[in-house]
PDB file of C-alpha atoms in Angstrom:
ATOM      1  CA  MET R   1      -0.054  -0.076   0.168  1.00 87.00           C
ATOM      2  CA  ILE R   2       1.449   3.296  -1.194  1.00 97.00           C
ATOM      3  CA  LYS R   3       1.273   5.946   1.567  1.00 97.00           C
ATOM      4  CA  ALA R   4      -0.221   9.390   0.631  1.00 97.00           C
ATOM      5  CA  ASN R   5       0.082  12.889   1.898  1.00 97.00           C
ATOM      6  CA  GLU R   6      -1.693  15.904   1.230  1.00 97.00           C
ATOM      7  CA  TYR R   7      -0.929  19.315   2.596  1.00 97.00           C
ATOM      8  CA  PHE R   8      -2.070  22.986   2.126  1.00 97.00           C
ATOM      9  CA  GLY R   9      -5.516  22.017   1.963  1.00 97.00           C
ATOM     10  CA  GLY R  10      -5.056  19.337  -1.023  1.00 97.00           C
ATOM     11  CA  ASN R  11      -3.303  22.068  -3.159  1.00 98.00           C
ATOM     12  CA  VAL R  12      -0.025  19.980  -2.598  1.00 98.00           C
ATOM     13  CA  LYS R  13      -0.079  16.023  -2.766  1.00 98.00           C
ATOM     14  CA  SER R  14       2.752  13.395  -2.796  1.00 98.00           C
ATOM     15  CA  LEU R  15       3.005   9.721  -2.876  1.00 98.00           C
ATOM     16  CA  ALA R  16       5.722   7.762  -1.104  1.00 98.00           C
ATOM     17  CA  LEU R  17       7.945   5.216  -2.777  1.00 98.00           C
ATOM     18  CA  THR R  18      11.863   4.122  -2.334  1.00 98.00           C
ATOM     19  CA  ALA R  19      13.962   5.632  -5.277  1.00 98.00           C
ATOM     20  CA  GLU R  20      17.213   5.810  -6.193  1.00 95.00           C
ATOM     21  CA  GLY R  21      18.145   3.766  -2.881  1.00 94.00           C
ATOM     22  CA  GLY R  22      16.277   5.644  -0.337  1.00 97.00           C
ATOM     23  CA  PRO R  23      13.266   7.101   0.672  1.00 98.00           C
ATOM     24  CA  ALA R  24      11.394   9.665  -1.764  1.00 98.00           C
ATOM     25  CA  THR R  25       8.174  11.387  -2.835  1.00 98.00           C
ATOM     26  CA  VAL R  26       6.590  12.003  -6.029  1.00 98.00           C
ATOM     27  CA  GLY R  27       3.963  14.885  -5.677  1.00 98.00           C
ATOM     28  CA  VAL R  28       2.376  17.614  -7.445  1.00 98.00           C
ATOM     29  CA  MET R  29       1.893  21.267  -6.674  1.00 98.00           C
ATOM     30  CA  ALA R  30      -1.099  23.242  -8.175  1.00 98.00           C
ATOM     31  CA  PRO R  31       0.065  26.815  -8.441  1.00 98.00           C
ATOM     32  CA  GLY R  32       0.565  28.814  -5.311  1.00 98.00           C
ATOM     33  CA  GLU R  33       3.221  29.885  -2.703  1.00 98.00           C
ATOM     34  CA  TYR R  34       3.817  27.139  -0.041  1.00 98.00           C
ATOM     35  CA  GLU R  35       6.690  27.202   2.696  1.00 98.00           C
ATOM     36  CA  PHE R  36       8.528  23.459   3.474  1.00 97.00           C
ATOM     37  CA  GLY R  37       9.975  22.598   6.070  1.00 97.00           C
ATOM     38  CA  THR R  38      12.839  20.048   5.721  1.00 97.00           C
ATOM     39  CA  ALA R  39      13.620  17.275   8.721  1.00 97.00           C
ATOM     40  CA  SER R  40      16.477  15.492   6.208  1.00 98.00           C
ATOM     41  CA  LEU R  41      18.257  16.787   3.052  1.00 98.00           C
ATOM     42  CA  GLU R  42      16.310  17.092   0.595  1.00 98.00           C
ATOM     43  CA  ILE R  43      16.828  16.632  -3.414  1.00 98.00           C
ATOM     44  CA  MET R  44      14.107  18.244  -5.030  1.00 98.00           C
ATOM     45  CA  ARG R  45      13.884  17.593  -9.185  1.00 98.00           C
ATOM     46  CA  VAL R  46      11.022  19.056 -11.125  1.00 98.00           C
ATOM     47  CA  ILE R  47       9.489  16.930 -13.241  1.00 98.00           C
ATOM     48  CA  SER R  48       7.146  18.963 -15.450  1.00 98.00           C
ATOM     49  CA  GLY R  49       5.766  22.483 -14.629  1.00 98.00           C
ATOM     50  CA  LYS R  50       8.272  25.457 -13.186  1.00 98.00           C
ATOM     51  CA  LEU R  51       8.959  26.529  -9.385  1.00 98.00           C
ATOM     52  CA  SER R  52      10.211  29.648  -8.048  1.00 98.00           C
ATOM     53  CA  VAL R  53      12.244  28.900  -5.065  1.00 98.00           C
ATOM     54  CA  LEU R  54      13.673  30.886  -2.160  1.00 98.00           C
ATOM     55  CA  LEU R  55      16.270  28.818  -0.442  1.00 96.00           C
ATOM     56  CA  PRO R  56      17.299  29.724   3.065  1.00 94.00           C
ATOM     57  CA  GLY R  57      19.945  32.257   3.009  1.00 91.00           C
ATOM     58  CA  GLU R  58      19.673  33.416  -0.408  1.00 95.00           C
ATOM     59  CA  ALA R  59      18.229  36.803  -1.065  1.00 95.00           C
ATOM     60  CA  ALA R  60      16.841  36.262  -4.868  1.00 98.00           C
ATOM     61  CA  TRP R  61      14.289  33.328  -6.124  1.00 98.00           C
ATOM     62  CA  ARG R  62      15.445  31.202  -9.006  1.00 98.00           C
ATOM     63  CA  GLU R  63      13.527  29.697 -11.314  1.00 98.00           C
ATOM     64  CA  PHE R  64      13.601  25.341 -11.973  1.00 98.00           C
ATOM     65  CA  GLY R  65      12.066  23.777 -14.278  1.00 98.00           C
ATOM     66  CA  PRO R  66      12.181  20.051 -15.800  1.00 97.00           C
ATOM     67  CA  GLU R  67      14.958  18.201 -15.534  1.00 95.00           C
ATOM     68  CA  THR R  68      16.560  20.527 -12.962  1.00 98.00           C
ATOM     69  CA  GLU R  69      17.129  20.029  -9.252  1.00 98.00           C
ATOM     70  CA  PHE R  70      18.087  21.984  -6.229  1.00 98.00           C
ATOM     71  CA  THR R  71      19.009  20.559  -2.996  1.00 98.00           C
ATOM     72  CA  VAL R  72      17.484  21.949   0.532  1.00 98.00           C
ATOM     73  CA  ALA R  73      19.704  20.950   4.000  1.00 97.00           C
ATOM     74  CA  SER R  74      18.045  19.626   7.208  1.00 98.00           C
ATOM     75  CA  GLY R  75      16.252  21.650   9.516  1.00 98.00           C
ATOM     76  CA  VAL R  76      15.456  24.608   7.496  1.00 97.00           C
ATOM     77  CA  LYS R  77      12.277  26.239   5.839  1.00 97.00           C
ATOM     78  CA  PHE R  78      12.256  27.095   2.252  1.00 97.00           C
ATOM     79  CA  LEU R  79       9.440  29.062   0.078  1.00 98.00           C
ATOM     80  CA  VAL R  80       8.207  27.602  -3.479  1.00 98.00           C
ATOM     81  CA  ARG R  81       6.027  29.222  -5.772  1.00 98.00           C
ATOM     82  CA  ALA R  82       4.553  26.645  -8.601  1.00 98.00           C
ATOM     83  CA  LEU R  83       4.210  28.981 -11.497  1.00 96.00           C
ATOM     84  CA  GLU R  84       1.854  26.104 -13.196  1.00 98.00           C
ATOM     85  CA  ASP R  85       0.876  22.851 -12.253  1.00 98.00           C
ATOM     86  CA  THR R  86       4.179  20.847 -10.936  1.00 98.00           C
ATOM     87  CA  ALA R  87       4.934  17.368 -10.686  1.00 98.00           C
ATOM     88  CA  TYR R  88       8.596  16.819  -8.476  1.00 98.00           C
ATOM     89  CA  LEU R  89      10.675  14.009  -7.190  1.00 98.00           C
ATOM     90  CA  CYS R  90      12.109  14.343  -3.921  1.00 98.00           C
ATOM     91  CA  LEU R  91      14.791  12.331  -2.505  1.00 98.00           C
ATOM     92  CA  TYR R  92      15.484  12.497   1.296  1.00 98.00           C
ATOM     93  CA  ARG R  93      18.624  11.869   2.126  1.00 95.00           C
TER      94      ARG R  93
ATOM     95  CA  MET G   1      -7.404  20.487  -5.293  1.00 87.00           C
ATOM     96  CA  ILE G   2      -5.046  17.521  -7.070  1.00 97.00           C
ATOM     97  CA  LYS G   3      -7.259  14.541  -7.907  1.00 97.00           C
ATOM     98  CA  ALA G   4      -5.714  11.195  -6.443  1.00 97.00           C
ATOM     99  CA  ASN G   5      -6.353   7.721  -7.881  1.00 97.00           C
ATOM    100  CA  GLU G   6      -6.131   4.282  -6.509  1.00 97.00           C
ATOM    101  CA  TYR G   7      -5.995   0.838  -7.869  1.00 97.00           C
ATOM    102  CA  PHE G   8      -4.933  -2.658  -7.399  1.00 97.00           C
ATOM    103  CA  GLY G   9      -5.782  -2.154  -3.798  1.00 97.00           C
ATOM    104  CA  GLY G  10      -3.645   0.639  -3.268  1.00 97.00           C
ATOM    105  CA  ASN G  11      -0.595  -0.681  -4.999  1.00 98.00           C
ATOM    106  CA  VAL G  12      -0.784   1.853  -7.594  1.00 98.00           C
ATOM    107  CA  LYS G  13      -1.862   5.483  -7.272  1.00 98.00           C
ATOM    108  CA  SER G  14      -1.757   8.706  -9.187  1.00 98.00           C
ATOM    109  CA  LEU G  15      -2.155  12.239  -9.104  1.00 98.00           C
ATOM    110  CA  ALA G  16      -3.800  14.115 -11.559  1.00 98.00           C
ATOM    111  CA  LEU G  17      -1.872  17.581 -13.140  1.00 98.00           C
ATOM    112  CA  THR G  18      -1.583  19.407 -16.303  1.00 98.00           C
ATOM    113  CA  ALA G  19       1.541  18.874 -17.766  1.00 98.00           C
ATOM    114  CA  GLU G  20       3.489  19.602 -21.313  1.00 95.00           C
ATOM    115  CA  GLY G  21      -0.297  21.130 -22.184  1.00 94.00           C
ATOM    116  CA  GLY G  22      -2.604  18.290 -21.631  1.00 97.00           C
ATOM    117  CA  PRO G  23      -3.814  16.009 -19.065  1.00 98.00           C
ATOM    118  CA  ALA G  24      -1.262  13.729 -17.157  1.00 98.00           C
ATOM    119  CA  THR G  25      -0.860  11.688 -13.942  1.00 98.00           C
ATOM    120  CA  VAL G  26       2.312  11.246 -11.907  1.00 98.00           C
ATOM    121  CA  GLY G  27       2.070   8.192  -9.890  1.00 98.00           C
ATOM    122  CA  VAL G  28       4.066   5.160  -8.320  1.00 98.00           C
ATOM    123  CA  MET G  29       3.286   1.588  -8.579  1.00 98.00           C
ATOM    124  CA  ALA G  30       4.785  -1.052  -5.973  1.00 98.00           C
ATOM    125  CA  PRO G  31       6.430  -4.079  -6.868  1.00 98.00           C
ATOM    126  CA  GLY G  32       3.903  -6.559  -8.805  1.00 98.00           C
ATOM    127  CA  GLU G  33       2.153  -7.189 -12.112  1.00 98.00           C
ATOM    128  CA  TYR G  34      -0.988  -4.884 -13.384  1.00 98.00           C
ATOM    129  CA  GLU G  35      -2.745  -5.113 -16.419  1.00 98.00           C
ATOM    130  CA  PHE G  36      -4.011  -1.391 -17.609  1.00 97.00           C
ATOM    131  CA  GLY G  37      -6.120  -0.322 -20.157  1.00 97.00           C
ATOM    132  CA  THR G  38      -6.083   3.147 -22.038  1.00 97.00           C
ATOM    133  CA  ALA G  39      -8.732   5.356 -23.173  1.00 97.00           C
ATOM    134  CA  SER G  40      -6.342   7.687 -24.798  1.00 98.00           C
ATOM    135  CA  LEU G  41      -3.224   7.523 -26.482  1.00 98.00           C
ATOM    136  CA  GLU G  42      -0.721   7.221 -23.335  1.00 98.00           C
ATOM    137  CA  ILE G  43       3.078   8.506 -23.278  1.00 98.00           C
ATOM    138  CA  MET G  44       4.205   6.442 -20.442  1.00 98.00           C
ATOM    139  CA  ARG G  45       7.802   7.987 -18.603  1.00 98.00           C
ATOM    140  CA  VAL G  46       9.730   6.159 -15.957  1.00 98.00           C
ATOM    141  CA  ILE G  47      10.944   8.621 -13.424  1.00 98.00           C
ATOM    142  CA  SER G  48      12.697   6.246 -10.766  1.00 98.00           C
ATOM    143  CA  GLY G  49      12.816   2.445 -10.661  1.00 98.00           C
ATOM    144  CA  LYS G  50      12.320  -0.313 -13.735  1.00 98.00           C
ATOM    145  CA  LEU G  51       9.247  -1.688 -15.591  1.00 98.00           C
ATOM    146  CA  SER G  52       9.081  -4.401 -17.715  1.00 98.00           C
ATOM    147  CA  VAL G  53       6.080  -4.028 -20.306  1.00 98.00           C
ATOM    148  CA  LEU G  54       4.206  -6.643 -22.895  1.00 98.00           C
ATOM    149  CA  LEU G  55       2.855  -4.143 -25.001  1.00 96.00           C
ATOM    150  CA  PRO G  56      -0.004  -4.963 -27.564  1.00 94.00           C
ATOM    151  CA  GLY G  57       0.693  -7.389 -29.960  1.00 91.00           C
ATOM    152  CA  GLU G  58       4.114  -7.530 -29.208  1.00 95.00           C
ATOM    153  CA  ALA G  59       5.733 -11.020 -28.329  1.00 95.00           C
ATOM    154  CA  ALA G  60       8.662  -9.948 -25.911  1.00 98.00           C
ATOM    155  CA  TRP G  61       8.437  -7.979 -22.588  1.00 98.00           C
ATOM    156  CA  ARG G  62      10.491  -4.756 -22.860  1.00 98.00           C
ATOM    157  CA  GLU G  63      12.254  -3.048 -19.957  1.00 98.00           C
ATOM    158  CA  PHE G  64      12.017   0.997 -19.259  1.00 98.00           C
ATOM    159  CA  GLY G  65      14.307   2.572 -16.575  1.00 98.00           C
ATOM    160  CA  PRO G  66      14.928   6.360 -15.436  1.00 97.00           C
ATOM    161  CA  GLU G  67      14.348   9.053 -18.002  1.00 95.00           C
ATOM    162  CA  THR G  68      13.146   6.063 -21.158  1.00 98.00           C
ATOM    163  CA  GLU G  69       9.531   6.376 -22.234  1.00 98.00           C
ATOM    164  CA  PHE G  70       6.703   4.394 -24.171  1.00 98.00           C
ATOM    165  CA  THR G  71       3.721   5.102 -25.932  1.00 98.00           C
ATOM    166  CA  VAL G  72       0.618   2.568 -25.931  1.00 98.00           C
ATOM    167  CA  ALA G  73      -2.447   3.265 -28.360  1.00 97.00           C
ATOM    168  CA  SER G  74      -5.693   4.458 -27.528  1.00 98.00           C
ATOM    169  CA  GLY G  75      -8.253   1.428 -26.506  1.00 98.00           C
ATOM    170  CA  VAL G  76      -5.935  -1.524 -25.918  1.00 97.00           C
ATOM    171  CA  LYS G  77      -4.785  -3.095 -22.593  1.00 97.00           C
ATOM    172  CA  PHE G  78      -1.323  -3.808 -21.818  1.00 97.00           C
ATOM    173  CA  LEU G  79       1.162  -5.569 -18.818  1.00 98.00           C
ATOM    174  CA  VAL G  80       3.137  -4.110 -16.821  1.00 98.00           C
ATOM    175  CA  ARG G  81       5.480  -5.585 -14.038  1.00 98.00           C
ATOM    176  CA  ALA G  82       6.883  -3.259 -11.780  1.00 98.00           C
ATOM    177  CA  LEU G  83      10.051  -4.814 -10.899  1.00 96.00           C
ATOM    178  CA  GLU G  84      10.873  -2.433  -7.718  1.00 98.00           C
ATOM    179  CA  ASP G  85       9.046   0.835  -6.655  1.00 98.00           C
ATOM    180  CA  THR G  86       8.080   2.959  -9.683  1.00 98.00           C
ATOM    181  CA  ALA G  87       7.068   6.203 -10.229  1.00 98.00           C
ATOM    182  CA  TYR G  88       6.028   7.545 -13.962  1.00 98.00           C
ATOM    183  CA  LEU G  89       4.489  10.288 -15.472  1.00 98.00           C
ATOM    184  CA  CYS G  90       2.008   9.686 -17.967  1.00 98.00           C
ATOM    185  CA  LEU G  91       0.812  11.925 -20.342  1.00 98.00           C
ATOM    186  CA  TYR G  92      -2.756  11.269 -21.924  1.00 98.00           C
ATOM    187  CA  ARG G  93      -3.117  12.721 -25.563  1.00 95.00           C
TER     188      ARG G  93
END
């Protein structure tokens, strides 16, 4: 049974799996702005769509489209704007 | 609100979105063998994991890993063996 989670009133949903040797989720973000917190290092890879991201300690938003990824340290918060429906793979390491 | 679906007793789950200009789902298959039917042309792209697929009219199973895809015509059935947890993006066209 695959574990499903939802956040932000159902505007972000994810499905858990093992990927590339460790825990991961694939998910979808509807357009909007979301603040996420990390409990481990996270590698966020965009599958489709586009994210604008404000990473901890950075002053400028950066955009990530398909086949690009960014890494977020453990124990921090970061802001994500989904500019359109966006599918992602998140690896927890 | 993102629409979620589940199949095969929760061993396959998917989330709906718009991707690359049309309807799509991202999903996860737990290891197992599944028969799917298509109601439109489907482009199945493997994100992580590995699928063995028996396409309509073919005699041999073919394996698809990350960053590979296969296309299935509308109105047919096909067999998929998930050899490990597999994440996919499916485009309906």
